Each structure stands twice: as C-alpha cells, then as structure tokens.
Amino acid sequence: MKKIFVISAVALAVLTGCAAERSVSADAQVSQQQLQGQVLASPNDNRAYKTIVLPNKLEVMLVSDPAAEKSAAALSVGVGLLQDPMSQQGMAHYLEHMLFLGTERYPDTNEYSAFMTAHGGAQNAYTWLDITNYMFKVNNDAYDEGLDRFSDFFKAPKLYPEYTDKEKNAVNAEWSMRREMDFFGQYKLARNMMGSHPANRFLIGNLETLGDKAGSQLHSETVAFYNKYYSANIMKAVLLSNLPLAEMEQLAVKHFASIENKNIAKPAVTDNVDFSQLAGKRIHYVPNNDVKQLKLDFTISNNSEQFAVKPNEFITYLLGSEMPGTPAHQLKAMGLISKLNASASPDLYGNYGSLSIDIDLTDAGMQNREGIVATVMQYIDLVKQQGVDSKYFSEIQTSLNNQFRFLEKGDEFGYVANLADAMQKVPSRNAINAPFYYQQFDAKAVKDVLAQLTPQRLRVWYISKQEPHDSSLHFYDGKYKIADISQEEQLSWQKTPQLALSLPTVNRMLPENFALKAPQAQDKPELVVQQHNISAWLYPSQQFAGQPRGVLEIFINSDTVQQQVKAKVALSLWRDLYNLQQSALATEADIAGMQLNLRDGNGLALSVAGFTDKQPQLLQQALAGLAIKTDEQGFAQAKDRFIRGVQNQSKQFPFQQAFLAYNGLVRSGNYEADALVQAAQNLTLAELNAAVASLLANNQLRIFAFGNYDKAAVEQVVKTVAAALPAKRNTQPYSRTAFWLPKPGEALVVQKDIDVADVALVDVHVHPEPSYAQLARATILRSHFSNIAFDKLRTEEQLAYAVGGTSMQLEDYVGFAMYIQTPVKSVAEIQARFDSFKQQYATELDKLTEEDFAKLKASTLITLKEPAKNLREEVGPLITDWYREKFSFDSEQQLIAATEQVSLADVKAFYRETMLNPNAARISVQMRGTKFADQPFADLPGQTKVTDVAAFHRQMKRQ
C-alpha cells in the first residue's frame, strides 16, 4: 500500500521506538551539543547528526551515514485530524492522499511513485490527531531528484479537483477495510463519550463525511486547509543519506527553504472534557472478534512534555509487573486471567490521554469481573501508598540505559519517519533518545499521575460476545451499552484487599557484564557440537561483533504435525500454556534486555535472545518449565483460547485471510478451521500430556547459536538442554514441511465466504521451471508491476485500497501473483478485471526500455546487497536456510548472482511464461465478503476446488 492511516496508539509507539538513545550526561555536555545543533545519540551509533533551522523556520535534522545504501527523508506537519472541519471529517487524511497526486512541476499523478519504483524507492504517509507525516527512501544516486519531487508536495501540489471523487473512494475503501476492526470501534466510542471535545470526530473519512454539503465543498475546504496549515514554521524534516553533513545541509536549503512560512501558531487543543459524562462508567462492548477482555481505562492529562522523568512509564511498570504478589501474578495463578498489560498513551485524545490496564479473561474470570476490578484498584492504592520509590526508578533507568547503550540501527524509511514524528513532540536534540532518557526520579510527577487514577476518571470496559447492548456504533461494526458504576461498587474498592497484594521485588536478570567473545571470522555457520544426540551450529556476528547479544534457537523437531490434526492442536496448546506459565519469567527477562518465546510448527522452537550475560540462568529456568503441567481447568481454558483464535482468523482483513489460505494450501501440515476446532474439542488432558512426553522423548534436536558466543558457550548450552530432557531420548529423522509440486495445466481454487464485508482475491501463476533464475526475474518484475497495477486499479479506477503484485516462492518454484481487497466489486468481476489487466500490463512491459530496465535491475540489486542493519537482519536469512537444511547458507548469494544475470528479455519471458501462460500451474484464492454473498465466485478452466486442505495434502504431489 502506498499510504497508511495510523490510528493505533501502539503503532505510534513503534514510530518512536526505533530511535537511538543515550545515557544521562552532564548538563554542560548537553548545553554544548545544543549550541552546536547536535543530537543526543547512542554510543553505539556512528552516524553524524546535526539540526538546522532554515530561514523559513523549518527545522531540519541531518543524518549522515556513510554505510547507508539508501537515502531517506521525512517531513511532518504539526496539524492533523483534530483540525478537521466538522463538516468534512477525515479531511486531513484525505489531503494526505491528495498530495501524492502531482505538483506544479511534476503534474503526472503517477510520476512520483513511478520515479520511486524506478530507483528502488518506497513512499508512504500517515495522518494522526496532531500530525501528518510523509516519508520516502530511494537509491543514493537518486536522492537529489527524489527530494526535488518530495519537497514540491509542500510548495505547489495540484490538488486536482477532478480527482476529488476518486480519492474520496480511496479513503472510503480504507475505512471499509477497518470498519470491522474492534480497536477502531472502541476508539470511536471512547471519543464519542468526550462530547464536544475536538477528539470526537470521525478520523478516517468516508463518502458520507467527505461529501459536499451546503456551505461546505470538499475541494475548496481542502485547498483552504492546505493554505492555512501547511506552513514551514510548523514543519519538521529529517534527511538521511551517505553524504557528508555539509552536502546534506546544501540539499536541505535547496529543496526545503522555499516552502512558504505563514508564521502560524502550531494548532493546539485546550478544550476541557466533562468527566461527569465521560467517566465513572461501565461500557459493555460486543466485539467482532470472540474475545473475553476487561479494561480499566483512566483518562489522564497529556504530560508528554515530562518524557525525561517518565511518570507514566514508572506507573505502568509497577501495574504491569508479574512479580510474585502483584495482581498479574496472583490472578493468573487463580486461573482468572491469561494476560495483563499496562500502558499509557498520553496524547491519545490531544490534550488528554489514556492510562489503561488491559486484561484477557478466562471463563472463570468472566464470572469474577467486579472482583478483578476491585483487586486492580486496590493495587493502585498500594502503589500510591508505598510504590513511589526510587529503587524502581533505578531499575527502569538501568534497563533503558542498557537498551540505549547498545541500540541498533533500523530501516532508514522507518527511522526518518520516527524522527520527524518525535521532533513534533520533544526538542529535536531529544528526538532520538526521548523514549529511553530517564533523567531523574521525580516523585511529584509520579504522584500527579497517580492522583488521576480515580473512579472519577475511570471507564471500565467489559468486552465479550455475551455483553448486553442497546446501541450501535455509527461507521463501525460494534454494539454497546453504557451504565454508571454504582457508588456501592466504587466504595467496595476501598475495602481491605481479599488478596495479599505486594509490590514487585527487584529484577534478577539485569545484565552486569557486557564482555565480548573474541572475534572469530567465519564464512558461514558451522556445526561445532554433536553430543547427547544434539547438533549445534555456531555463527558469531560478522557485522556486529561489538554487540554483547546473541540468539539461541533450540529446535525440537518432530513429524507429528504432518501426520495428524490432533498433534497440531496439542503442540499449539503446549506452546500457549508454556508461554502463559513462563510469562512472569519472560517479562522479567524483557525488562533486562532478553527475550524468551516458544513457537510451534514441525515440533517446538524455544528462542532465547538478547544480552548474553544472564542467558544461561534464563535458559535453565526456561527449560525447567518445558514439560508443562496443567489441570483440567487450565487445559479447558487453553482449548477455549485456541478455538477462539482459530475462529477469529475469519475476522482478519480479507486479503490477509487470502494469503493465509494460500500458504495453508501449498504447505503440508495444515488443516481447515473446522477440523482444528473439532480436534481441540475432542482432545483430552491425558492426550496432551502424552504428546508432551512423546515429543520430549522422540525428536531431532538442533541448536543454532548466533552472536556473542564461542564454542565453549555452545557446549554449555548443549549440556544444559540435554540435562533438561529425558535421559533416554530417541533421535528421529528430520521433518520438514512439504510443498505442493506445481504441474502444468493444474488450477487449484479455494473459495470461501468470510465474516467481513469486502472481497479479496489472490491469483497466482507458477513458472514451470524451478530455479533461482526465475525467482530473480520475479523479484525484479514485482515493483514495476505493482506500480502499474496501483495506478490503474486504485488511483484511476478506485477499485481498492490494497492492490498489487508480488513474487511467491514455493520452495524451489516461484509464482507471480496479483492481489486485491475491494469494497466495490464481486469476486467474479475482479477476476475478469485481473484477466484484462494482465494483458494491459503486457503492453506496458513491452514499452519498458533497456535504460529503464537497467535502473530497475540496479535498484533490485542494491536492495538485495544491502548490508544488515542489526543482528536480527544478519541472522534472518541464515536461520531460514538452517531450518530448510541448506547448510551452504548461501540462498541470498545465489539470488544475487542470479539477479545479476537477468536481462529485460528474461523478465518479459518470465511474464509470458506465468501470467500470460494458459498452461501455467495456477492457484486462485477467493474470499467472498458479506457485502457480496449473493454474487458469484470466479471459476477457472480445468479447476480443482479444494475444500479440505488436509485431504488435498494427503494426495498432492510433493517437491
């Protein structure tokens, strides 16, 4: 998708979470850096930074990274959805869309995206309550030209009136995609309760809210909004490239200094809310997903300016703790809840925010909701009385300082977006370190927030399918009922707690030693230990040897999932119960900079990652709980979570459901939702226990160690793992997922009715030759194809918000796919449009010149050859090869080598041999939404309809 509309507070947290950071430094050093326009960055960050203010008052951060293979830029405007005219709600978001559709100097609506495609680029934007943020990245040699096009958005956009209806449809399609999402519905209801406050708007926009009205024409209002608010003095820009700072400063002046400064005040909201109408309420909410949730939602004043003393983080650290004696720990032990999370979004409503405790309930918890609320409220009182203690500050500060000290790079695209966002919220010198900088313990700031955690600012949400309701949301699919919380219940919260609550104890996992293993140059991971029927590979990081971190992947491989649905369910329940039982350990480890997780697949994979100092202790404790123990109640609760999880997949975006169905079809070991549910219902606790014992005693056990380890450390890991497993263990053959073998002329069709409104279609044609050569050709083709498809089907014809093309790797084979999610056409109509577009695109491909192809190919190679930016990127392709038993560990290199050989004629041949080849093996996945339930599916010539994936896998030809 070219553009996104971010409305999730969690997503916004991500936009500031990739940033680098620094430890507390002397005030003199800070002052010196401020004077020099410097930025407080991580000691692990070797990039050069500088901030400048252009004559038009636009502040720019420059980031020079000689190692960058791509250059990037972002520009944020300090205006957003809170400033929408009430007569045109969603207009700030609509304007964001319109800016991509041509400028005075570049009037072609597709020119910008075509330029980015030709030069290995990406572009996007989002609109939020108080910000609109635009960003792009592009090959280094196209940066000047990219900035020229990008900066023209903010000087002379065309804002074509003839595209008003088309872009309204795009916004409407985006809303249609999200109307069934429970987050959006709950957020809309939360804002509805704020009365006349500016946050009470419909944020996305649709055909109704953006329609012309008496005295309010969308186009003229949009132009007026742009002319009023798009002013240089409330803009922040970030430029990142491989150029020296001096050259980047010249580019900033060249492209951004001529943006008009209208000397406007940055828009701000100061309206007060009526808490007598907003709070002291219980909200019964009927979601689309089958969930059982409880939320204590406190409305707090926006205190974002206190980022350096972090009162919200201090409080949520205590409220979300799973240490013994805390509500999370005790309520889980009682079987009442499965998850408790505390978080704060101080600007969720502009000048107000939210501090919330979100709880996933069991059936037993559903029967005790008032008691759980009372327990949490009583714990909040305990925090008020005893919890404002500097020892917790020291613990949080140490954790944040460790993260900052060894902070890793991320993708340039997200990085500049994060920084441009942060510069609107905090001083630019702190744009990088604000999420981690904890300057001092400020008891008053903490107490000021705690004083707001009262019944008079509280909304209690009961969220389940069983809730009573008397009202329906407008624009979203959600039903609800609002009632007062009685004085009697509020008074009960002040009674002596029934549970013996206690504050968290000190974290035991914080690293104390950041020593590094001696650097060891290796061409690839090597098998270094074979003991105790365990094979272990080692690969020290070659690019980030200065990081005292590592990743341990412990794979207990088994073929049981490939054989029977009950085994798949048993492993899923095992994984769920393990992660639930070890959540306290995982939370403690996470605070200390480590991660613990168990995944299921062809067996179980236990992952331990992060700082290596305390990993041995973490691993030992993690293994001690591997042979899970549960009672009938815990087992029934796990089955309930599993069944609801399977059924809730039908509520995902239709195009996501389509890709999920595709992946389930071409890979063995998958089963229909009904079969999974039935198997879960029939599974007994005795059978689960037998599956646990069997897997631990019969498996192929392999370990992959990447990062700050040496052979001796890996040998110790092997001993630790062996000691935790049965003394007698039978080694089984290694089991891998089998892939469908494409056969010329074969057409597999999956057709499903889904519980959401839109239609989705994934149409895949598979090349008959298995080779890296075909994968290389598809890799080059996809960006050009997607750009043309987006321009024709989305921008011009307004068929969808999500549409494009992509390569599809099926083990050794490769396919090419078109995909779409649409609110305006049936499955059969979209398939017909796909078929005609394939011919249209062939004409466009024939027009592609050797010169333009050379740019596409060069851009693809730049992307493929980009060095890893962090440990995760470095290990990713290696561990993928390890799982696939490609022990040459050279899949990436083979793809690069194949790509270097591709010609324009090769790409044209690939397209003919897939998308235009009537004899190519083909897969069509069709998701029919409720809006089109009476419209036909699309049947293909010679099709085989697959209605039972497991039955298909039993007879399918395998690679």
Coordinates of N, CA and C in Angstrom, one line a residue, residues 570-580 597-600 604 628 642:
A570 N -2.3 -30.2 19.8 CA -1.6 -30.4 21.0 C -0.4 -29.5 21.1
L571 N 0.3 -29.4 20.0 CA 1.5 -28.5 20.1 C 1.1 -27.0 20.3
S572 N 0.0 -26.6 19.7 CA -0.4 -25.2 19.8 C -0.8 -25.0 21.3
L573 N -1.5 -25.9 21.9 CA -1.9 -25.8 23.3 C -0.7 -25.8 24.2
W574 N 0.3 -26.6 23.9 CA 1.5 -26.7 24.6 C 2.2 -25.3 24.6
R575 N 2.4 -24.8 23.4 CA 3.0 -23.5 23.2 C 2.3 -22.4 24.0
D576 N 0.9 -22.4 24.0 CA 0.1 -21.4 24.7 C 0.3 -21.6 26.2
L577 N 0.2 -22.8 26.7 CA 0.3 -23.0 28.1 C 1.7 -22.6 28.6
Y578 N 2.7 -23.0 27.9 CA 4.1 -22.7 28.3 C 4.3 -21.2 28.4
N579 N 3.9 -20.5 27.3 CA 4.1 -19.0 27.3 C 3.3 -18.3 28.4
L580 N 2.2 -18.9 28.7 CA 1.4 -18.4 29.8 C 2.1 -18.6 31.2
N597 N 10.7 -17.0 24.1 CA 9.5 -17.4 23.4 C 9.5 -18.8 23.0
L598 N 8.4 -19.5 23.0 CA 8.2 -20.8 22.4 C 7.2 -20.7 21.3
R599 N 7.6 -21.3 20.1 CA 6.8 -21.4 18.9 C 6.5 -22.8 18.6
D600 N 5.4 -23.1 17.9 CA 5.1 -24.4 17.4 C 5.1 -24.4 15.9
L604 N 8.7 -28.0 18.3 CA 8.7 -26.7 19.1 C 10.0 -26.1 18.9
I628 N 5.3 -28.9 30.4 CA 4.3 -28.2 31.1 C 3.4 -29.1 32.0
F642 N -7.6 -21.4 22.1 CA -7.2 -21.9 20.8 C -8.4 -21.8 19.9

